[in-house]
Every structure is written in structure tokens, then in C-alpha cells.
Coordinates of C-alpha atoms in Angstrom, one line a residue:
Chain A
X1 CA -10.1 -80.1 -115.0
X2 CA -9.4 -83.2 -112.9
X3 CA -8.7 -81.0 -109.9
X4 CA -12.0 -79.2 -110.3
X5 CA -13.7 -82.6 -110.7
X6 CA -12.1 -83.9 -107.5
X7 CA -13.1 -80.8 -105.5
X8 CA -16.7 -80.9 -106.9
X9 CA -17.1 -84.5 -105.8
X10 CA -15.4 -83.8 -102.5
X11 CA -18.1 -81.3 -101.8
X12 CA -20.9 -83.6 -102.9
X13 CA -19.5 -86.4 -100.7
X14 CA -18.9 -84.2 -97.7
X15 CA -22.1 -82.3 -97.5
X16 CA -24.9 -84.7 -98.4
X17 CA -26.6 -86.7 -95.6
X18 CA -28.8 -89.7 -96.1
X19 CA -26.8 -91.9 -98.5
X20 CA -26.4 -92.2 -102.2
X21 CA -29.9 -91.3 -103.4
X22 CA -29.7 -88.0 -101.6
X23 CA -26.6 -87.0 -103.7
X24 CA -28.3 -87.2 -107.0
X25 CA -29.9 -83.7 -107.0
X26 CA -26.7 -82.1 -105.9
X27 CA -24.7 -84.0 -108.6
X28 CA -27.1 -82.9 -111.2
X29 CA -26.8 -79.3 -110.1
X30 CA -23.0 -79.3 -110.1
X31 CA -22.4 -81.5 -113.1
X32 CA -25.2 -80.5 -115.5
X33 CA -26.2 -77.0 -114.5
X34 CA -23.1 -75.4 -113.0
X35 CA -20.1 -76.9 -114.8
X36 CA -22.0 -78.2 -117.8
X37 CA -19.7 -81.2 -118.1
X38 CA -22.6 -83.4 -119.2
X39 CA -26.0 -82.9 -120.8
X40 CA -29.2 -83.7 -118.9
X41 CA -29.7 -86.8 -121.1
X42 CA -26.2 -88.1 -120.5
X43 CA -26.7 -87.6 -116.8
X44 CA -30.0 -89.6 -116.8
X45 CA -28.3 -92.4 -118.8
X46 CA -25.6 -92.6 -116.2
X47 CA -28.3 -92.6 -113.5
X48 CA -30.0 -95.6 -115.1
X49 CA -26.8 -97.5 -115.6
X50 CA -25.6 -96.9 -112.1
X51 CA -28.8 -98.4 -110.7
X52 CA -28.3 -101.4 -112.8
X53 CA -24.6 -102.1 -112.2
X54 CA -23.2 -103.5 -108.9
X55 CA -21.4 -101.3 -106.4
X56 CA -22.2 -98.4 -104.1
X57 CA -24.7 -96.2 -106.0
X58 CA -23.1 -92.8 -105.3
X59 CA -19.7 -94.0 -106.2
X60 CA -20.9 -95.7 -109.4
X61 CA -22.5 -92.4 -110.3
X62 CA -19.3 -90.4 -109.6
X63 CA -16.9 -92.8 -111.3
X64 CA -19.2 -93.0 -114.3
X65 CA -19.5 -89.2 -114.6
X66 CA -15.8 -88.9 -114.3
X67 CA -15.2 -91.6 -116.9
X68 CA -17.6 -90.0 -119.3
X69 CA -15.9 -86.6 -118.9
X70 CA -12.3 -87.6 -119.0
X71 CA -11.7 -91.4 -119.2
X72 CA -10.5 -93.9 -116.6
X73 CA -8.2 -91.5 -114.7
X74 CA -11.0 -88.9 -114.2
X75 CA -13.3 -91.7 -113.2
X76 CA -11.0 -92.8 -110.4
X77 CA -10.5 -89.2 -109.3
X78 CA -14.3 -88.5 -109.1
X79 CA -14.8 -91.7 -107.2
X80 CA -12.0 -90.8 -104.7
X81 CA -13.5 -87.4 -104.3
X82 CA -16.9 -88.7 -103.3
X83 CA -15.5 -91.3 -100.8
X84 CA -12.6 -89.3 -99.1
X85 CA -14.9 -87.2 -96.8
X86 CA -16.7 -90.4 -95.7
X87 CA -13.5 -92.2 -94.9
X88 CA -12.0 -89.3 -93.0
X89 CA -15.1 -88.6 -90.9
X90 CA -15.8 -92.3 -90.2
X91 CA -12.2 -93.0 -89.3
X92 CA -12.2 -90.0 -86.8
X93 CA -15.4 -91.4 -85.2
X94 CA -14.1 -95.0 -85.2
X95 CA -10.9 -94.0 -83.5
X96 CA -12.6 -91.8 -80.8
X97 CA -15.5 -94.2 -80.3
X98 CA -13.2 -97.3 -79.8
X99 CA -11.7 -95.5 -76.7
X100 CA -15.2 -94.9 -75.2
X101 CA -16.9 -98.1 -76.2
X102 CA -17.1 -99.5 -72.7
X103 CA -18.1 -96.2 -71.1
X104 CA -21.5 -96.7 -69.4
X105 CA -23.0 -93.5 -70.8
X106 CA -22.0 -94.4 -74.4
X107 CA -23.4 -97.9 -73.9
X108 CA -26.7 -96.3 -72.5
X109 CA -26.8 -94.1 -75.6
X110 CA -26.5 -97.0 -78.0
X111 CA -28.9 -99.1 -76.0
X112 CA -31.5 -96.5 -76.9
X113 CA -30.3 -96.2 -80.5
X114 CA -30.2 -99.9 -81.5
X115 CA -33.9 -100.7 -81.6
X116 CA -34.4 -97.4 -83.6
X117 CA -31.7 -98.6 -86.1
X118 CA -33.6 -101.8 -86.7
X119 CA -36.8 -99.8 -87.3
X120 CA -35.0 -97.4 -89.7
X121 CA -33.9 -100.5 -91.7
X122 CA -37.4 -102.0 -91.7
X123 CA -39.0 -98.9 -93.3
X124 CA -37.2 -98.9 -96.7
X125 CA -38.4 -102.5 -97.2
X126 CA -41.9 -101.2 -97.6
X127 CA -41.0 -98.1 -99.7
X128 CA -38.8 -100.3 -101.9
X129 CA -41.6 -102.8 -102.3
X130 CA -43.8 -100.1 -103.7
X131 CA -41.2 -99.0 -106.3
X132 CA -40.4 -102.6 -107.2
X133 CA -44.1 -103.1 -108.0
X134 CA -44.8 -106.1 -105.8
X135 CA -48.1 -107.7 -106.6
X136 CA -49.8 -111.0 -105.6
X137 CA -48.2 -112.6 -108.6
X138 CA -44.6 -111.8 -107.7
X139 CA -44.7 -111.4 -103.9
X140 CA -43.2 -114.9 -103.5
X141 CA -39.9 -113.6 -104.8
X142 CA -39.1 -111.3 -101.8
X143 CA -40.6 -113.7 -99.3
X144 CA -38.5 -116.7 -100.7
X145 CA -35.3 -114.6 -100.8
X146 CA -35.9 -113.3 -97.2
X147 CA -36.5 -116.8 -95.8
X148 CA -33.5 -118.3 -97.8
X149 CA -31.1 -115.7 -96.4
X150 CA -32.5 -115.3 -92.9
X151 CA -33.4 -118.9 -92.0
X152 CA -31.3 -121.0 -94.3
X153 CA -28.2 -118.8 -94.3
X154 CA -28.0 -118.8 -98.1
X155 CA -25.6 -116.1 -99.3
X156 CA -27.3 -113.0 -100.8
X157 CA -24.9 -113.4 -103.8
X158 CA -26.8 -116.6 -104.7
X159 CA -30.1 -114.8 -104.5
X160 CA -28.8 -112.0 -106.9
X161 CA -27.3 -114.6 -109.3
X162 CA -30.4 -116.8 -109.3
X163 CA -32.8 -113.9 -109.7
X164 CA -30.8 -112.3 -112.5
X165 CA -30.6 -115.7 -114.3
X166 CA -34.3 -116.3 -113.8
X167 CA -35.2 -112.9 -115.1
X168 CA -32.9 -113.5 -118.1
X169 CA -34.5 -116.8 -119.0
X170 CA -38.0 -115.4 -118.5
X171 CA -37.1 -112.5 -120.8
X172 CA -35.8 -114.9 -123.5
X173 CA -39.1 -116.8 -123.2
X174 CA -41.1 -113.6 -123.5
X175 CA -39.0 -112.5 -126.4
X176 CA -39.6 -115.8 -128.2
X177 CA -43.3 -115.7 -127.7
X178 CA -43.5 -112.3 -129.2
Chain B
X1 CA -4.1 -112.9 -92.4
X2 CA -6.9 -110.5 -91.7
X3 CA -5.9 -108.0 -94.4
X4 CA -6.1 -110.5 -97.3
X5 CA -9.4 -111.8 -95.9
X6 CA -10.8 -108.2 -95.6
X7 CA -9.8 -107.5 -99.2
X8 CA -11.4 -110.7 -100.5
X9 CA -14.6 -110.3 -98.5
X10 CA -15.1 -106.7 -99.4
X11 CA -14.3 -107.2 -103.1
X12 CA -17.0 -109.9 -103.1
X13 CA -19.4 -107.6 -101.3
X14 CA -18.8 -104.8 -103.9
X15 CA -19.3 -107.1 -106.9
X16 CA -22.7 -108.4 -105.7
X17 CA -24.0 -105.2 -104.2
X18 CA -27.1 -104.3 -106.2
X19 CA -29.8 -102.1 -104.8
X20 CA -28.0 -99.6 -102.6
X21 CA -26.4 -99.4 -99.2
X22 CA -29.1 -101.1 -97.3
X23 CA -29.0 -104.2 -99.5
X24 CA -25.2 -104.3 -98.8
X25 CA -25.9 -104.6 -95.1
X26 CA -27.1 -108.1 -95.5
X27 CA -23.8 -109.1 -97.1
X28 CA -21.8 -107.4 -94.3
X29 CA -23.9 -109.0 -91.7
X30 CA -23.5 -112.5 -93.1
X31 CA -19.8 -112.3 -94.1
X32 CA -18.4 -110.0 -91.4
X33 CA -20.6 -110.7 -88.3
X34 CA -21.8 -114.3 -88.7
X35 CA -19.1 -116.0 -90.7
X36 CA -15.9 -114.2 -89.8
X37 CA -16.9 -112.9 -86.4
X38 CA -15.0 -109.7 -86.9
X39 CA -17.8 -107.7 -85.3
X40 CA -20.5 -108.5 -82.8
X41 CA -24.2 -108.0 -83.6
X42 CA -24.4 -104.9 -81.4
X43 CA -21.2 -103.4 -82.9
X44 CA -22.7 -103.9 -86.3
X45 CA -25.9 -102.1 -85.3
X46 CA -23.8 -99.2 -83.9
X47 CA -21.9 -99.0 -87.1
X48 CA -25.2 -98.8 -89.1
X49 CA -26.4 -96.0 -86.7
X50 CA -23.2 -94.0 -87.2
X51 CA -23.2 -94.6 -91.0
X52 CA -26.7 -93.3 -91.3
X53 CA -26.0 -90.2 -89.3
X54 CA -22.8 -89.0 -91.1
X55 CA -22.4 -87.6 -94.6
X56 CA -21.5 -89.8 -97.5
X57 CA -22.8 -93.1 -99.0
X58 CA -23.9 -95.6 -96.3
X59 CA -22.0 -98.5 -98.0
X60 CA -18.7 -96.6 -97.8
X61 CA -19.2 -95.5 -94.2
X62 CA -20.0 -99.0 -93.3
X63 CA -17.0 -100.5 -95.1
X64 CA -14.6 -98.0 -93.6
X65 CA -15.9 -98.5 -90.1
X66 CA -15.9 -102.3 -90.4
X67 CA -12.3 -102.3 -91.7
X68 CA -11.1 -100.2 -88.8
X69 CA -13.0 -102.2 -86.1
X70 CA -12.2 -105.6 -87.5
X71 CA -8.4 -104.9 -87.6
X72 CA -8.4 -103.4 -84.1
X73 CA -10.6 -106.2 -82.7
X74 CA -8.0 -108.6 -84.1
X75 CA -5.4 -107.1 -81.8
X76 CA -3.6 -104.7 -84.1
X77 CA -2.8 -101.0 -83.0
X78 CA -5.1 -98.2 -84.2
X79 CA -2.9 -97.0 -87.1
X80 CA -3.1 -100.5 -88.6
X81 CA -6.9 -100.0 -88.3
X82 CA -6.6 -97.0 -90.5
X83 CA -4.9 -99.1 -93.2
X84 CA -7.6 -101.7 -92.7
X85 CA -10.4 -99.1 -93.3
X86 CA -8.7 -97.7 -96.4
X87 CA -8.3 -101.3 -97.7
X88 CA -11.9 -102.2 -97.2
X89 CA -13.1 -99.0 -98.8
X90 CA -11.0 -99.6 -101.9
X91 CA -11.8 -103.3 -102.0
X92 CA -15.5 -102.5 -102.2
X93 CA -15.0 -100.1 -105.1
X94 CA -12.6 -101.6 -107.6
X95 CA -14.6 -104.4 -109.2
X96 CA -17.8 -102.3 -109.8
X97 CA -15.5 -99.8 -111.4
X98 CA -14.2 -102.3 -113.9
X99 CA -17.7 -103.7 -114.5
X100 CA -18.9 -100.1 -115.1
X101 CA -16.3 -99.4 -117.8
X102 CA -17.0 -102.7 -119.6
X103 CA -20.7 -102.9 -119.2
X104 CA -22.0 -99.3 -119.4
X105 CA -22.1 -99.0 -123.2
X106 CA -23.7 -102.4 -123.6
X107 CA -26.3 -101.7 -120.9
X108 CA -27.2 -98.3 -122.5
X109 CA -27.7 -100.0 -125.8
X110 CA -29.9 -102.7 -124.4
X111 CA -31.6 -100.9 -121.6
X112 CA -35.0 -100.9 -123.1
X113 CA -34.7 -104.5 -124.4
X114 CA -37.3 -106.9 -123.1
X115 CA -34.7 -109.3 -121.7
X116 CA -32.9 -106.5 -119.7
X117 CA -36.1 -105.3 -118.3
X118 CA -37.1 -108.8 -117.3
X119 CA -33.9 -109.3 -115.4
X120 CA -34.6 -106.2 -113.3
X121 CA -38.2 -107.1 -112.9
X122 CA -37.1 -110.2 -111.0
X123 CA -33.9 -108.7 -109.4
X124 CA -35.7 -105.8 -107.7
X125 CA -38.2 -107.9 -105.7
X126 CA -35.4 -110.3 -104.7
X127 CA -33.3 -107.4 -103.4
X128 CA -36.2 -106.5 -101.0
X129 CA -35.5 -109.9 -99.5
X130 CA -31.9 -108.8 -98.8
X131 CA -33.2 -105.8 -96.9
X132 CA -35.8 -107.8 -95.0
X133 CA -33.3 -110.5 -93.9
X134 CA -30.9 -107.9 -92.6
X135 CA -33.7 -106.2 -90.6
X136 CA -35.0 -109.6 -89.3
X137 CA -31.5 -110.8 -88.3
X138 CA -31.0 -107.6 -86.3
X139 CA -34.2 -108.2 -84.2
X140 CA -32.1 -110.1 -81.7
X141 CA -31.4 -110.0 -78.0
X142 CA -28.2 -108.0 -78.4
X143 CA -30.2 -105.1 -79.8
X144 CA -33.4 -105.5 -77.9
X145 CA -32.4 -107.1 -74.6
X146 CA -33.3 -110.5 -73.3
X147 CA -37.1 -110.6 -72.6
X148 CA -37.0 -112.7 -69.4
X149 CA -33.7 -111.6 -68.0
X150 CA -34.2 -107.9 -68.6
X151 CA -37.9 -107.2 -69.2
X152 CA -37.6 -103.5 -68.7
X153 CA -35.0 -103.0 -71.4
X154 CA -36.9 -105.3 -73.7
X155 CA -40.1 -103.3 -73.3
X156 CA -38.4 -100.0 -73.8
X157 CA -36.7 -101.4 -77.0
X158 CA -40.1 -102.6 -78.3
X159 CA -41.7 -99.2 -77.7
X160 CA -38.7 -97.4 -79.4
X161 CA -38.9 -99.7 -82.3
X162 CA -42.7 -99.3 -82.8
X163 CA -42.6 -95.5 -82.4
X164 CA -39.7 -95.0 -84.8
X165 CA -41.1 -97.4 -87.3
X166 CA -44.5 -95.9 -87.5
X167 CA -43.2 -92.3 -87.3
X168 CA -40.8 -93.0 -90.2
X169 CA -43.3 -94.9 -92.2
X170 CA -46.1 -92.4 -91.9
X171 CA -44.2 -89.1 -92.1
X172 CA -40.5 -89.0 -93.0
X173 CA -38.7 -88.3 -89.8
X174 CA -35.2 -87.0 -90.0
X175 CA -32.9 -90.0 -89.5
X176 CA -30.2 -88.0 -87.6
X177 CA -32.6 -86.3 -85.2
X178 CA -34.4 -89.6 -84.6
X179 CA -31.1 -91.5 -83.9
X180 CA -29.9 -88.8 -81.5
X181 CA -33.3 -88.5 -79.7
X182 CA -33.3 -92.3 -79.1
X183 CA -29.7 -92.1 -77.8
X184 CA -30.6 -89.3 -75.4
X185 CA -33.6 -91.3 -74.3
X186 CA -31.2 -94.2 -73.7
X187 CA -28.9 -92.0 -71.6
X188 CA -31.9 -90.8 -69.6
X189 CA -33.4 -94.2 -69.0
X190 CA -30.4 -96.4 -68.6
X191 CA -27.8 -93.9 -67.4
X192 CA -29.6 -91.3 -65.2
X193 CA -32.5 -93.4 -64.0
X194 CA -30.5 -96.6 -64.0
X195 CA -33.2 -98.8 -65.4

């Protein structure tokens, strides 16, 4: 079972482009429909919890699915399955690329790529703003956290801690009012 | 002792990484580029480009690449770099794994509770700030060229940025094709034409 679990996640990790969110449909197909290791409801619960816990989303999903199926050992095996293709591919690229880093053609290639990367990073800000329901009432939160990190050099960890604590206290206040 | 430091920094990054691979980039940038100086700004940007264009979670791709490059930049041979990359990949995973085992039952039980929902209602907007600060910090002269010293490169960079941003925003461009097209454009403009 663990071998099959490992191979399934190896496939998911090795063949999905576009990061963790792109892996969810393939995970659902493999885990819920094909192998029927989990029910659709269990899968959706894991999806919700993985979004709410720290860590890399796809790995959280994998380890949680494995854990639910067969305990801690299966959790570790599933997580390894999903990361091994990444590590191997990236290592191969890193080793080759470090030999050619100072090659003028490679440098020319990346001179063209770098501004595009910054643009590709800027777009998710706006799509995430939509799904996080930013309104006039709460738009100060992303603005303040941007300025604190970017201009004041505050660690993003503080932003996470303060926002989490703020939300917790606000929730307690709302709860009391009810 | 770079290996111990890599372990600590990436464990810390893993523990506080909410909101996906892109949010993690602001941690890597602050800890790895600005504080420790293991990577230059342009190396970091190249790593993001490669991480986006290869299979797998962007956070793991980025951690692996950073581990290798940081160790090699520190003067170690390439096979020590492999150890470094495996170390960073595992460092970024182990704390979230423990949190998941402890917290998952609790979270499932309370996921519809007012307090839990309130936490995420504040946390999600704050995470957008993490993304925005990473993007803003990357708008620098290493990635765009120095405006007065090299106005040609700077103008080309601005055009590439504007075209990719609007193209990606309005209709979902394929990230890999976009990255490669811009790279080929770079080879044509900077390599062949020698701008």
C-alpha cells in the first residue's frame, strides 16, 4: 500500500506544472476516484485544513492524505513522493546552470526573463485580493503589511503572528457580542 | 556553519509559510537574500523563474535551488551543494508536518467557528502584503537595469514587464511559454543585436 501511495504521489509531483494549486484536481482523481483511499468529503476536509496550516500547500495535502490513510509513516511517504521529482529536476538544473551562469547567452536569456518574473509575481496579488474579499473597510491590512515588510524590513513572520492574533481577538469580541 | 544556518532559516520559513509558494518568496528574499546574502537579487529572480517553469510545488523548487546555490556560493564543491539542497527541502517540511498531525483534528472541529473564521479573515488580506512586498522588492536595478546608465535595457525591461503583466492579468498566459519567450527575446536583443 505504501509503495502504491509513494508512486501515486511521485506521479502527481512529477507531472503537474504550475505549483501546488494545480495538483489538487489530479490528487482528487487519483486518491478519491481511482484508488478510493478517501471519500470526497474527507478529501475536501483535508483541502480546507491544508490551506489553514503552515507549510507548502501541496506537501501539506500529500502528507495529510497519507496520514489519514495509514498514519505517520504513510504521511511521510506521501510527502516524500510529492517532493522527490522536484528535488531531482531542480538539482539537475542547478548543477548544469551553475556551470553556465557567466555565459553571455545565458545572461542575455535571463536579462529578458527577469522583468517577466516580476510581472508574474505581481499578477497573483490582484487575483488573491479578489478571493480574500478586500473591501474599503479592510484594505488597510494588505497595505500596512506591504509597507511594513517592504519599507521597514519587518519580518513576514511578525505580520502572520499579529494578523492571526488580531483576528483571534476580533473573533472573541464578535463571539461575546453575539 | 552554513548547514546549521540553512536548517534553522528554512525550518523557520516552513513554520510561518501560510498562503502558498508565492507568499513564501517574501521570507526567502528577506532571510536568504537580504539578511544572509546567500543569493544575489538577480540569482533569486532566476530561481523564481526556474521554479515556476518546472514541475512540482514552487516552494520546494525554490528551497532546493536555494540550498544548492547557497552552499556552492559559500565555496563548497557541487556534491556538498546536493546535501545542502536536500537539507533545505526537508527543513522546510518537518515543522508543518508536526503541526498538521497535532492541529488537523482540532481545526476540523472548529473550522466553522466564528473565531477561526475571524482569524483567517484577517490573515488572508495580510498575506497579500507578503506577495506585494516580494514583488516590490524585486523591482530593482538588478532585474530591470540602471535607468541612467543603461536606458536601453531599462526601457526593454519596462516594456516586458508591462506586456507580461497585462497579458497575464487579462487572459491567463501560460507561465512556461511566457518565460521562454521573454528569454528568447533577451537572447535576440542582448545577445544577437548586442543592445
